[in-house]
JSON list of C-alpha atoms in Angstrom, two decimals:
[
{"chain": "A", "resi": 14, "resn": "MET", "atom": "CA", "xyz": [59.53, 21.26, 62.96]},
{"chain": "A", "resi": 15, "resn": "ARG", "atom": "CA", "xyz": [61.99, 18.49, 62.56]},
{"chain": "A", "resi": 16, "resn": "ALA", "atom": "CA", "xyz": [63.80, 15.77, 64.63]},
{"chain": "A", "resi": 17, "resn": "HIS", "atom": "CA", "xyz": [67.18, 17.59, 63.44]},
{"chain": "A", "resi": 18, "resn": "GLN", "atom": "CA", "xyz": [66.09, 21.08, 65.58]},
{"chain": "A", "resi": 19, "resn": "ILE", "atom": "CA", "xyz": [64.92, 19.31, 68.61]},
{"chain": "A", "resi": 20, "resn": "MET", "atom": "CA", "xyz": [67.32, 16.24, 68.98]},
{"chain": "A", "resi": 21, "resn": "THR", "atom": "CA", "xyz": [70.38, 16.20, 71.48]},
{"chain": "A", "resi": 22, "resn": "LYS", "atom": "CA", "xyz": [73.30, 16.02, 68.74]},
{"chain": "A", "resi": 23, "resn": "TYR", "atom": "CA", "xyz": [76.00, 14.86, 71.30]},
{"chain": "A", "resi": 24, "resn": "VAL", "atom": "CA", "xyz": [75.26, 11.33, 72.61]},
{"chain": "A", "resi": 25, "resn": "THR", "atom": "CA", "xyz": [76.27, 9.36, 75.55]},
{"chain": "A", "resi": 26, "resn": "THR", "atom": "CA", "xyz": [76.77, 5.27, 74.04]},
{"chain": "A", "resi": 27, "resn": "VAL", "atom": "CA", "xyz": [78.00, 2.41, 75.81]},
{"chain": "A", "resi": 28, "resn": "THR", "atom": "CA", "xyz": [79.16, -0.95, 72.92]},
{"chain": "A", "resi": 29, "resn": "PRO", "atom": "CA", "xyz": [77.72, -4.08, 73.58]},
{"chain": "A", "resi": 30, "resn": "ARG", "atom": "CA", "xyz": [80.52, -5.14, 75.89]},
{"chain": "A", "resi": 31, "resn": "THR", "atom": "CA", "xyz": [80.58, -3.10, 78.19]},
{"chain": "A", "resi": 32, "resn": "THR", "atom": "CA", "xyz": [79.10, -4.49, 81.56]},
{"chain": "A", "resi": 33, "resn": "ILE", "atom": "CA", "xyz": [75.94, -3.94, 83.05]},
{"chain": "A", "resi": 34, "resn": "GLU", "atom": "CA", "xyz": [77.08, -2.12, 86.18]},
{"chain": "A", "resi": 35, "resn": "ASP", "atom": "CA", "xyz": [79.07, 0.24, 83.85]},
{"chain": "A", "resi": 36, "resn": "ALA", "atom": "CA", "xyz": [75.87, 1.13, 81.86]},
{"chain": "A", "resi": 37, "resn": "ALA", "atom": "CA", "xyz": [73.75, 1.40, 85.11]},
{"chain": "A", "resi": 38, "resn": "ASN", "atom": "CA", "xyz": [76.29, 3.40, 86.81]},
{"chain": "A", "resi": 39, "resn": "ILE", "atom": "CA", "xyz": [76.47, 5.73, 83.12]},
{"chain": "A", "resi": 40, "resn": "MET", "atom": "CA", "xyz": [73.11, 5.83, 83.32]},
{"chain": "A", "resi": 41, "resn": "LEU", "atom": "CA", "xyz": [72.48, 6.66, 87.02]},
{"chain": "A", "resi": 42, "resn": "ARG", "atom": "CA", "xyz": [75.26, 9.60, 86.67]},
{"chain": "A", "resi": 43, "resn": "CYS", "atom": "CA", "xyz": [74.07, 11.30, 84.02]},
{"chain": "A", "resi": 44, "resn": "HIS", "atom": "CA", "xyz": [70.25, 11.12, 84.60]},
{"chain": "A", "resi": 45, "resn": "LEU", "atom": "CA", "xyz": [69.57, 9.04, 81.80]},
{"chain": "A", "resi": 46, "resn": "SER", "atom": "CA", "xyz": [66.64, 6.46, 81.38]},
{"chain": "A", "resi": 47, "resn": "GLY", "atom": "CA", "xyz": [68.28, 4.46, 77.96]},
{"chain": "A", "resi": 48, "resn": "VAL", "atom": "CA", "xyz": [71.42, 4.63, 76.23]},
{"chain": "A", "resi": 49, "resn": "PRO", "atom": "CA", "xyz": [71.99, 3.90, 72.75]},
{"chain": "A", "resi": 50, "resn": "VAL", "atom": "CA", "xyz": [74.72, 1.06, 71.91]},
{"chain": "A", "resi": 51, "resn": "VAL", "atom": "CA", "xyz": [76.96, 1.08, 69.44]},
{"chain": "A", "resi": 52, "resn": "ASN", "atom": "CA", "xyz": [79.59, -1.22, 68.02]},
{"chain": "A", "resi": 53, "resn": "ASP", "atom": "CA", "xyz": [83.39, -0.50, 67.26]},
{"chain": "A", "resi": 54, "resn": "GLU", "atom": "CA", "xyz": [82.10, 0.80, 64.00]},
{"chain": "A", "resi": 55, "resn": "GLY", "atom": "CA", "xyz": [80.60, 3.55, 65.73]},
{"chain": "A", "resi": 56, "resn": "SER", "atom": "CA", "xyz": [77.06, 2.00, 63.99]},
{"chain": "A", "resi": 57, "resn": "LEU", "atom": "CA", "xyz": [73.89, 1.13, 66.41]},
{"chain": "A", "resi": 58, "resn": "VAL", "atom": "CA", "xyz": [73.17, -1.94, 67.28]},
{"chain": "A", "resi": 59, "resn": "GLY", "atom": "CA", "xyz": [70.75, -1.73, 70.44]},
{"chain": "A", "resi": 60, "resn": "ILE", "atom": "CA", "xyz": [69.52, 0.42, 72.84]},
{"chain": "A", "resi": 61, "resn": "VAL", "atom": "CA", "xyz": [69.49, -0.43, 76.52]},
{"chain": "A", "resi": 62, "resn": "SER", "atom": "CA", "xyz": [66.80, 0.73, 79.16]},
{"chain": "A", "resi": 63, "resn": "GLU", "atom": "CA", "xyz": [65.95, 1.18, 82.88]},
{"chain": "A", "resi": 64, "resn": "SER", "atom": "CA", "xyz": [63.07, -1.70, 81.56]},
{"chain": "A", "resi": 65, "resn": "ASP", "atom": "CA", "xyz": [66.16, -4.14, 80.62]},
{"chain": "A", "resi": 66, "resn": "PHE", "atom": "CA", "xyz": [67.17, -4.21, 84.07]},
{"chain": "A", "resi": 67, "resn": "LEU", "atom": "CA", "xyz": [63.26, -4.97, 86.23]},
{"chain": "A", "resi": 68, "resn": "ARG", "atom": "CA", "xyz": [64.37, -9.15, 85.73]},
{"chain": "A", "resi": 69, "resn": "ARG", "atom": "CA", "xyz": [67.90, -9.48, 86.91]},
{"chain": "A", "resi": 70, "resn": "THR", "atom": "CA", "xyz": [69.29, -11.70, 89.39]},
{"chain": "A", "resi": 71, "resn": "GLU", "atom": "CA", "xyz": [71.37, -9.25, 91.21]},
{"chain": "A", "resi": 72, "resn": "ILE", "atom": "CA", "xyz": [68.30, -7.90, 92.76]},
{"chain": "A", "resi": 73, "resn": "GLY", "atom": "CA", "xyz": [65.67, -11.28, 92.91]},
{"chain": "A", "resi": 74, "resn": "THR", "atom": "CA", "xyz": [63.74, -10.22, 91.00]},
{"chain": "A", "resi": 75, "resn": "GLU", "atom": "CA", "xyz": [64.45, -12.78, 87.76]},
{"chain": "A", "resi": 76, "resn": "ARG", "atom": "CA", "xyz": [60.71, -15.12, 86.92]},
{"chain": "A", "resi": 77, "resn": "LYS", "atom": "CA", "xyz": [59.51, -17.53, 88.54]},
{"chain": "A", "resi": 78, "resn": "ARG", "atom": "CA", "xyz": [57.61, -18.93, 86.72]},
{"chain": "A", "resi": 79, "resn": "PRO", "atom": "CA", "xyz": [54.93, -21.99, 88.34]},
{"chain": "A", "resi": 80, "resn": "ALA", "atom": "CA", "xyz": [56.40, -25.95, 87.33]},
{"chain": "A", "resi": 81, "resn": "PHE", "atom": "CA", "xyz": [53.01, -25.92, 84.81]},
{"chain": "A", "resi": 82, "resn": "LEU", "atom": "CA", "xyz": [54.22, -22.75, 82.67]},
{"chain": "A", "resi": 83, "resn": "GLN", "atom": "CA", "xyz": [57.93, -23.14, 82.38]},
{"chain": "A", "resi": 84, "resn": "PHE", "atom": "CA", "xyz": [56.67, -26.63, 80.48]},
{"chain": "A", "resi": 85, "resn": "PHE", "atom": "CA", "xyz": [54.57, -24.77, 77.90]},
{"chain": "A", "resi": 86, "resn": "ALA", "atom": "CA", "xyz": [57.48, -22.57, 77.16]},
{"chain": "A", "resi": 87, "resn": "SER", "atom": "CA", "xyz": [59.86, -22.86, 74.76]},
{"chain": "A", "resi": 88, "resn": "ALA", "atom": "CA", "xyz": [63.10, -23.61, 75.38]},
{"chain": "A", "resi": 89, "resn": "GLY", "atom": "CA", "xyz": [64.24, -20.81, 73.90]},
{"chain": "A", "resi": 90, "resn": "LYS", "atom": "CA", "xyz": [62.53, -18.63, 75.54]},
{"chain": "A", "resi": 91, "resn": "LEU", "atom": "CA", "xyz": [63.41, -19.86, 78.89]},
{"chain": "A", "resi": 92, "resn": "ALA", "atom": "CA", "xyz": [67.11, -19.78, 77.72]},
{"chain": "A", "resi": 93, "resn": "ALA", "atom": "CA", "xyz": [66.35, -16.31, 76.54]},
{"chain": "A", "resi": 94, "resn": "ASP", "atom": "CA", "xyz": [65.34, -15.13, 79.57]},
{"chain": "A", "resi": 95, "resn": "PHE", "atom": "CA", "xyz": [67.96, -16.76, 81.53]},
{"chain": "A", "resi": 96, "resn": "VAL", "atom": "CA", "xyz": [70.53, -15.04, 79.87]},
{"chain": "A", "resi": 97, "resn": "HIS", "atom": "CA", "xyz": [68.58, -11.39, 80.38]},
{"chain": "A", "resi": 98, "resn": "GLU", "atom": "CA", "xyz": [68.63, -12.20, 83.86]},
{"chain": "A", "resi": 99, "resn": "ARG", "atom": "CA", "xyz": [72.25, -13.36, 84.25]},
{"chain": "A", "resi": 100, "resn": "GLY", "atom": "CA", "xyz": [74.18, -11.94, 81.97]},
{"chain": "A", "resi": 101, "resn": "ARG", "atom": "CA", "xyz": [77.11, -9.54, 82.16]},
{"chain": "A", "resi": 102, "resn": "LYS", "atom": "CA", "xyz": [77.35, -7.42, 79.25]},
{"chain": "A", "resi": 103, "resn": "VAL", "atom": "CA", "xyz": [74.98, -5.40, 77.63]},
{"chain": "A", "resi": 104, "resn": "GLU", "atom": "CA", "xyz": [74.66, -7.26, 74.28]},
{"chain": "A", "resi": 105, "resn": "ASP", "atom": "CA", "xyz": [73.37, -9.79, 76.93]},
{"chain": "A", "resi": 106, "resn": "ILE", "atom": "CA", "xyz": [69.77, -7.23, 78.09]},
{"chain": "A", "resi": 107, "resn": "MET", "atom": "CA", "xyz": [70.13, -4.92, 75.04]},
{"chain": "A", "resi": 108, "resn": "THR", "atom": "CA", "xyz": [67.01, -4.65, 72.90]},
{"chain": "A", "resi": 109, "resn": "ARG", "atom": "CA", "xyz": [68.24, -5.36, 68.77]},
{"chain": "A", "resi": 110, "resn": "ASP", "atom": "CA", "xyz": [67.08, -3.75, 66.23]},
{"chain": "A", "resi": 111, "resn": "PRO", "atom": "CA", "xyz": [65.62, -0.68, 67.95]},
{"chain": "A", "resi": 112, "resn": "VAL", "atom": "CA", "xyz": [63.41, 1.80, 65.68]},
{"chain": "A", "resi": 113, "resn": "THR", "atom": "CA", "xyz": [64.86, 4.94, 64.25]},
{"chain": "A", "resi": 114, "resn": "VAL", "atom": "CA", "xyz": [64.47, 7.63, 62.47]},
{"chain": "A", "resi": 115, "resn": "THR", "atom": "CA", "xyz": [66.11, 10.48, 60.26]},
{"chain": "A", "resi": 116, "resn": "GLU", "atom": "CA", "xyz": [66.90, 14.43, 60.35]},
{"chain": "A", "resi": 117, "resn": "GLN", "atom": "CA", "xyz": [64.04, 15.35, 58.54]},
{"chain": "A", "resi": 118, "resn": "THR", "atom": "CA", "xyz": [61.52, 13.53, 60.34]},
{"chain": "A", "resi": 119, "resn": "PRO", "atom": "CA", "xyz": [58.53, 15.49, 61.25]},
{"chain": "A", "resi": 120, "resn": "LEU", "atom": "CA", "xyz": [57.48, 15.23, 64.84]},
{"chain": "A", "resi": 121, "resn": "SER", "atom": "CA", "xyz": [54.16, 13.97, 64.51]},
{"chain": "A", "resi": 122, "resn": "GLU", "atom": "CA", "xyz": [55.50, 10.96, 63.21]},
{"chain": "A", "resi": 123, "resn": "LEU", "atom": "CA", "xyz": [58.58, 10.99, 66.02]},
{"chain": "A", "resi": 124, "resn": "VAL", "atom": "CA", "xyz": [55.12, 11.12, 68.39]},
{"chain": "A", "resi": 125, "resn": "GLU", "atom": "CA", "xyz": [53.41, 8.73, 66.59]},
{"chain": "A", "resi": 126, "resn": "LEU", "atom": "CA", "xyz": [56.13, 6.61, 66.56]},
{"chain": "A", "resi": 127, "resn": "MET", "atom": "CA", "xyz": [56.62, 7.00, 70.24]},
{"chain": "A", "resi": 128, "resn": "GLU", "atom": "CA", "xyz": [53.10, 6.27, 70.96]},
{"chain": "A", "resi": 129, "resn": "LYS", "atom": "CA", "xyz": [52.34, 3.46, 68.84]},
{"chain": "A", "resi": 130, "resn": "ARG", "atom": "CA", "xyz": [55.88, 1.30, 70.02]},
{"chain": "A", "resi": 131, "resn": "GLY", "atom": "CA", "xyz": [55.86, 2.71, 73.98]},
{"chain": "A", "resi": 132, "resn": "ILE", "atom": "CA", "xyz": [58.82, 4.00, 73.65]},
{"chain": "A", "resi": 133, "resn": "LYS", "atom": "CA", "xyz": [60.97, 6.99, 75.04]},
{"chain": "A", "resi": 134, "resn": "ARG", "atom": "CA", "xyz": [63.70, 7.62, 72.90]},
{"chain": "A", "resi": 135, "resn": "LEU", "atom": "CA", "xyz": [64.65, 7.83, 69.34]},
{"chain": "A", "resi": 136, "resn": "PRO", "atom": "CA", "xyz": [68.27, 7.26, 68.00]},
{"chain": "A", "resi": 137, "resn": "VAL", "atom": "CA", "xyz": [68.14, 10.27, 64.61]},
{"chain": "A", "resi": 138, "resn": "LEU", "atom": "CA", "xyz": [70.35, 8.27, 61.31]},
{"chain": "A", "resi": 139, "resn": "SER", "atom": "CA", "xyz": [72.36, 9.92, 58.55]},
{"chain": "A", "resi": 140, "resn": "GLY", "atom": "CA", "xyz": [72.81, 6.74, 56.69]},
{"chain": "A", "resi": 141, "resn": "LYS", "atom": "CA", "xyz": [74.45, 4.37, 59.41]},
{"chain": "A", "resi": 142, "resn": "VAL", "atom": "CA", "xyz": [75.83, 6.79, 61.74]},
{"chain": "A", "resi": 143, "resn": "MET", "atom": "CA", "xyz": [73.68, 8.32, 64.39]},
{"chain": "A", "resi": 144, "resn": "VAL", "atom": "CA", "xyz": [73.70, 11.76, 64.93]},
{"chain": "A", "resi": 145, "resn": "GLY", "atom": "CA", "xyz": [71.72, 11.92, 67.78]},
{"chain": "A", "resi": 146, "resn": "ILE", "atom": "CA", "xyz": [68.54, 11.02, 69.41]},
{"chain": "A", "resi": 147, "resn": "VAL", "atom": "CA", "xyz": [65.15, 12.67, 70.60]},
{"chain": "A", "resi": 148, "resn": "THR", "atom": "CA", "xyz": [63.77, 11.64, 73.15]},
{"chain": "A", "resi": 149, "resn": "ARG", "atom": "CA", "xyz": [60.59, 12.71, 74.68]},
{"chain": "A", "resi": 150, "resn": "SER", "atom": "CA", "xyz": [61.91, 15.21, 76.77]},
{"chain": "A", "resi": 151, "resn": "ASN", "atom": "CA", "xyz": [63.31, 16.62, 73.90]},
{"chain": "A", "resi": 152, "resn": "LEU", "atom": "CA", "xyz": [59.90, 17.10, 72.99]},
{"chain": "A", "resi": 153, "resn": "LEU", "atom": "CA", "xyz": [58.70, 18.38, 75.95]},
{"chain": "A", "resi": 154, "resn": "GLN", "atom": "CA", "xyz": [60.85, 21.03, 75.78]},
{"chain": "A", "resi": 155, "resn": "ALA", "atom": "CA", "xyz": [59.94, 21.93, 72.03]},
{"chain": "A", "resi": 156, "resn": "VAL", "atom": "CA", "xyz": [56.64, 22.05, 73.82]},
{"chain": "A", "resi": 157, "resn": "ALA", "atom": "CA", "xyz": [57.60, 24.91, 76.55]},
{"chain": "A", "resi": 158, "resn": "SER", "atom": "CA", "xyz": [59.78, 27.28, 73.71]},
{"chain": "A", "resi": 159, "resn": "LEU", "atom": "CA", "xyz": [56.44, 26.91, 71.45]},
{"chain": "A", "resi": 160, "resn": "ALA", "atom": "CA", "xyz": [54.28, 28.03, 74.63]},
{"chain": "A", "resi": 161, "resn": "ARG", "atom": "CA", "xyz": [56.24, 31.58, 74.81]},
{"chain": "A", "resi": 162, "resn": "GLU", "atom": "CA", "xyz": [55.39, 32.03, 71.00]},
{"chain": "A", "resi": 163, "resn": "ILE", "atom": "CA", "xyz": [58.70, 32.15, 69.88]},
{"chain": "A", "resi": 164, "resn": "PRO", "atom": "CA", "xyz": [59.04, 32.01, 65.68]},
{"chain": "A", "resi": 165, "resn": "ASP", "atom": "CA", "xyz": [60.25, 29.02, 64.16]},
{"chain": "A", "resi": 166, "resn": "PRO", "atom": "CA", "xyz": [63.73, 28.34, 64.39]},
{"chain": "A", "resi": 167, "resn": "THR", "atom": "CA", "xyz": [65.42, 30.04, 61.16]},
{"chain": "A", "resi": 168, "resn": "ALA", "atom": "CA", "xyz": [68.96, 28.81, 59.40]},
{"chain": "A", "resi": 169, "resn": "ASP", "atom": "CA", "xyz": [71.12, 31.35, 61.44]},
{"chain": "A", "resi": 170, "resn": "ASP", "atom": "CA", "xyz": [69.14, 29.82, 64.36]},
{"chain": "A", "resi": 171, "resn": "ASP", "atom": "CA", "xyz": [70.12, 26.48, 63.25]},
{"chain": "A", "resi": 172, "resn": "HIS", "atom": "CA", "xyz": [73.44, 27.72, 63.41]},
{"chain": "A", "resi": 173, "resn": "ILE", "atom": "CA", "xyz": [73.51, 29.18, 66.61]},
{"chain": "A", "resi": 174, "resn": "ARG", "atom": "CA", "xyz": [72.65, 26.03, 68.35]},
{"chain": "A", "resi": 175, "resn": "ASP", "atom": "CA", "xyz": [75.64, 23.66, 66.67]},
{"chain": "A", "resi": 176, "resn": "ARG", "atom": "CA", "xyz": [77.82, 26.52, 68.28]},
{"chain": "A", "resi": 177, "resn": "VAL", "atom": "CA", "xyz": [77.06, 26.74, 70.90]},
{"chain": "A", "resi": 178, "resn": "THR", "atom": "CA", "xyz": [76.46, 22.95, 71.39]},
{"chain": "A", "resi": 179, "resn": "ARG", "atom": "CA", "xyz": [79.55, 22.45, 70.03]},
{"chain": "A", "resi": 180, "resn": "THR", "atom": "CA", "xyz": [81.30, 25.06, 72.46]},
{"chain": "A", "resi": 181, "resn": "ILE", "atom": "CA", "xyz": [79.68, 23.44, 75.76]},
{"chain": "A", "resi": 182, "resn": "GLN", "atom": "CA", "xyz": [80.01, 20.08, 74.78]},
{"chain": "A", "resi": 183, "resn": "ALA", "atom": "CA", "xyz": [83.57, 20.80, 74.83]},
{"chain": "A", "resi": 184, "resn": "THR", "atom": "CA", "xyz": [84.22, 21.80, 78.14]},
{"chain": "A", "resi": 185, "resn": "ASP", "atom": "CA", "xyz": [84.75, 19.29, 81.25]},
{"chain": "A", "resi": 186, "resn": "TRP", "atom": "CA", "xyz": [82.04, 21.03, 83.28]},
{"chain": "A", "resi": 187, "resn": "ARG", "atom": "CA", "xyz": [79.20, 20.58, 80.82]},
{"chain": "A", "resi": 188, "resn": "PRO", "atom": "CA", "xyz": [75.71, 19.47, 82.09]},
{"chain": "A", "resi": 189, "resn": "ALA", "atom": "CA", "xyz": [74.42, 16.11, 82.16]},
{"chain": "A", "resi": 190, "resn": "GLY", "atom": "CA", "xyz": [71.53, 15.97, 79.31]},
{"chain": "A", "resi": 191, "resn": "PHE", "atom": "CA", "xyz": [72.87, 19.40, 77.95]},
{"chain": "A", "resi": 192, "resn": "GLN", "atom": "CA", "xyz": [70.18, 20.51, 75.55]},
{"chain": "A", "resi": 193, "resn": "ALA", "atom": "CA", "xyz": [69.56, 23.86, 73.49]},
{"chain": "A", "resi": 194, "resn": "THR", "atom": "CA", "xyz": [67.41, 25.44, 71.54]},
{"chain": "A", "resi": 195, "resn": "VAL", "atom": "CA", "xyz": [67.18, 28.50, 69.65]},
{"chain": "A", "resi": 196, "resn": "ARG", "atom": "CA", "xyz": [64.22, 30.72, 68.55]},
{"chain": "A", "resi": 197, "resn": "ASN", "atom": "CA", "xyz": [65.28, 34.20, 66.70]},
{"chain": "A", "resi": 198, "resn": "GLY", "atom": "CA", "xyz": [68.69, 34.43, 68.39]},
{"chain": "A", "resi": 199, "resn": "ILE", "atom": "CA", "xyz": [67.10, 33.95, 71.45]},
{"chain": "A", "resi": 200, "resn": "VAL", "atom": "CA", "xyz": [68.86, 30.45, 72.74]},
{"chain": "A", "resi": 201, "resn": "HIS", "atom": "CA", "xyz": [66.68, 28.50, 76.21]},
{"chain": "A", "resi": 202, "resn": "LEU", "atom": "CA", "xyz": [69.46, 26.01, 78.20]},
{"chain": "A", "resi": 203, "resn": "HIS", "atom": "CA", "xyz": [68.81, 23.01, 79.15]},
{"chain": "A", "resi": 204, "resn": "GLY", "atom": "CA", "xyz": [70.04, 20.26, 80.63]},
{"chain": "A", "resi": 205, "resn": "VAL", "atom": "CA", "xyz": [71.40, 18.53, 84.95]},
{"chain": "A", "resi": 206, "resn": "ILE", "atom": "CA", "xyz": [74.04, 20.54, 86.87]},
{"chain": "A", "resi": 207, "resn": "PHE", "atom": "CA", "xyz": [75.65, 19.64, 90.17]},
{"chain": "A", "resi": 208, "resn": "ASP", "atom": "CA", "xyz": [77.45, 22.51, 90.69]},
{"chain": "A", "resi": 209, "resn": "ASP", "atom": "CA", "xyz": [75.57, 26.28, 90.12]},
{"chain": "A", "resi": 210, "resn": "HIS", "atom": "CA", "xyz": [79.11, 27.46, 89.31]},
{"chain": "A", "resi": 211, "resn": "VAL", "atom": "CA", "xyz": [78.19, 25.39, 85.95]},
{"chain": "A", "resi": 212, "resn": "ARG", "atom": "CA", "xyz": [75.11, 27.38, 85.26]},
{"chain": "A", "resi": 213, "resn": "GLN", "atom": "CA", "xyz": [77.10, 30.63, 85.46]},
{"chain": "A", "resi": 214, "resn": "ALA", "atom": "CA", "xyz": [79.60, 28.84, 82.60]},
{"chain": "A", "resi": 215, "resn": "THR", "atom": "CA", "xyz": [77.16, 27.74, 80.77]},
{"chain": "A", "resi": 216, "resn": "ILE", "atom": "CA", "xyz": [75.53, 31.35, 80.69]},
{"chain": "A", "resi": 217, "resn": "VAL", "atom": "CA", "xyz": [78.35, 32.80, 80.04]},
{"chain": "A", "resi": 218, "resn": "ALA", "atom": "CA", "xyz": [79.31, 30.36, 76.95]},
{"chain": "A", "resi": 219, "resn": "ALA", "atom": "CA", "xyz": [75.96, 30.40, 75.42]},
{"chain": "A", "resi": 220, "resn": "LYS", "atom": "CA", "xyz": [76.37, 34.74, 75.20]},
{"chain": "A", "resi": 221, "resn": "ASN", "atom": "CA", "xyz": [80.18, 34.81, 74.02]},
{"chain": "A", "resi": 222, "resn": "ILE", "atom": "CA", "xyz": [78.23, 32.91, 69.92]},
{"chain": "A", "resi": 223, "resn": "ALA", "atom": "CA", "xyz": [78.35, 35.35, 67.87]},
{"chain": "A", "resi": 224, "resn": "GLY", "atom": "CA", "xyz": [74.58, 36.11, 67.01]},
{"chain": "A", "resi": 225, "resn": "VAL", "atom": "CA", "xyz": [73.11, 35.28, 70.33]},
{"chain": "A", "resi": 226, "resn": "LYS", "atom": "CA", "xyz": [70.41, 38.33, 71.79]},
{"chain": "A", "resi": 227, "resn": "GLU", "atom": "CA", "xyz": [69.58, 36.99, 74.83]},
{"chain": "A", "resi": 228, "resn": "VAL", "atom": "CA", "xyz": [69.94, 33.29, 77.09]},
{"chain": "A", "resi": 229, "resn": "HIS", "atom": "CA", "xyz": [67.63, 32.27, 78.83]},
{"chain": "A", "resi": 230, "resn": "ASP", "atom": "CA", "xyz": [68.34, 29.18, 82.31]},
{"chain": "A", "resi": 231, "resn": "HIS", "atom": "CA", "xyz": [66.31, 26.40, 82.53]},
{"chain": "A", "resi": 232, "resn": "LEU", "atom": "CA", "xyz": [69.22, 24.60, 84.13]},
{"chain": "A", "resi": 233, "resn": "CYS", "atom": "CA", "xyz": [67.79, 22.31, 86.87]},
{"chain": "A", "resi": 234, "resn": "TYR", "atom": "CA", "xyz": [70.16, 21.38, 90.15]},
{"chain": "A", "resi": 235, "resn": "VAL", "atom": "CA", "xyz": [70.67, 18.41, 91.59]},
{"chain": "A", "resi": 236, "resn": "ASP", "atom": "CA", "xyz": [72.40, 17.19, 94.89]},
{"chain": "A", "resi": 237, "resn": "THR", "atom": "CA", "xyz": [74.38, 14.44, 94.12]},
{"chain": "A", "resi": 238, "resn": "TYR", "atom": "CA", "xyz": [73.71, 13.64, 97.97]},
{"chain": "A", "resi": 239, "resn": "SER", "atom": "CA", "xyz": [70.13, 13.40, 98.71]},
{"chain": "A", "resi": 240, "resn": "GLY", "atom": "CA", "xyz": [69.35, 13.61, 94.82]},
{"chain": "A", "resi": 241, "resn": "PHE", "atom": "CA", "xyz": [67.20, 17.05, 95.71]},
{"chain": "A", "resi": 242, "resn": "TYR", "atom": "CA", "xyz": [65.77, 18.71, 92.53]},
{"chain": "A", "resi": 243, "resn": "VAL", "atom": "CA", "xyz": [65.44, 22.19, 91.89]},
{"chain": "A", "resi": 244, "resn": "GLU", "atom": "CA", "xyz": [64.59, 24.20, 88.67]},
{"chain": "A", "resi": 245, "resn": "SER", "atom": "CA", "xyz": [66.44, 27.14, 87.18]},
{"chain": "A", "resi": 246, "resn": "PRO", "atom": "CA", "xyz": [65.67, 30.94, 89.11]},
{"chain": "A", "resi": 247, "resn": "GLU", "atom": "CA", "xyz": [64.02, 31.96, 86.23]},
{"chain": "A", "resi": 248, "resn": "ASP", "atom": "CA", "xyz": [61.49, 29.04, 85.96]},
{"chain": "A", "resi": 249, "resn": "MET", "atom": "CA", "xyz": [61.20, 28.88, 89.53]},
{"chain": "A", "resi": 250, "resn": "LYS", "atom": "CA", "xyz": [60.71, 33.03, 90.09]},
{"chain": "A", "resi": 251, "resn": "ALA", "atom": "CA", "xyz": [58.46, 32.17, 85.89]},
{"chain": "A", "resi": 252, "resn": "ALA", "atom": "CA", "xyz": [55.93, 29.69, 87.92]},
{"chain": "A", "resi": 253, "resn": "SER", "atom": "CA", "xyz": [55.80, 32.19, 91.18]}
]
């Protein structure tokens, strides 16, 4: 399997000028641990992740070095930390020049990159354009699909997956972090929902795509008030 077969195609992004507050709210609302940063031309310029919010003056977690350590630290390092801890825009805290892959990168190479670099997500580029992203959850979904002994995807499966994804992403109610996997015409739906009506709508949308034989629901429900997390009825039944 290769990156294009498991990647999330419709990616939530921010710009270098997005405020720190807005970026944090987008990540919380969409249940994302990191988002790509793109410029006005749509080119990838960085990644902002949860770890970039750890050292911030708003929550009193900025670095407090003993005086003798500050003496040895370079002015450039101290200045860079100051910007990271007090900057107001994403460009002040993002990781620049992130590691990327192509659509044809094998999964074995994706895993090796994640392990060696200690990263959780890899933007997928076609030339200079970002066409998707592979996260650890995408790899988990691939493992779950293979564990069900479902055959490798065919060209038709890739077309079905693309149609399912485009149809659901075009709606105003789409699940957060939506991802579809397709094997032999059998569709598996993944993502986070905040209303059970969205579950039924997503299933119906997938069933209406030509070539779909079955639809399996792995959409997780999250209560927006309590944060309570519930697996899909199908997954709970399988676990029991």
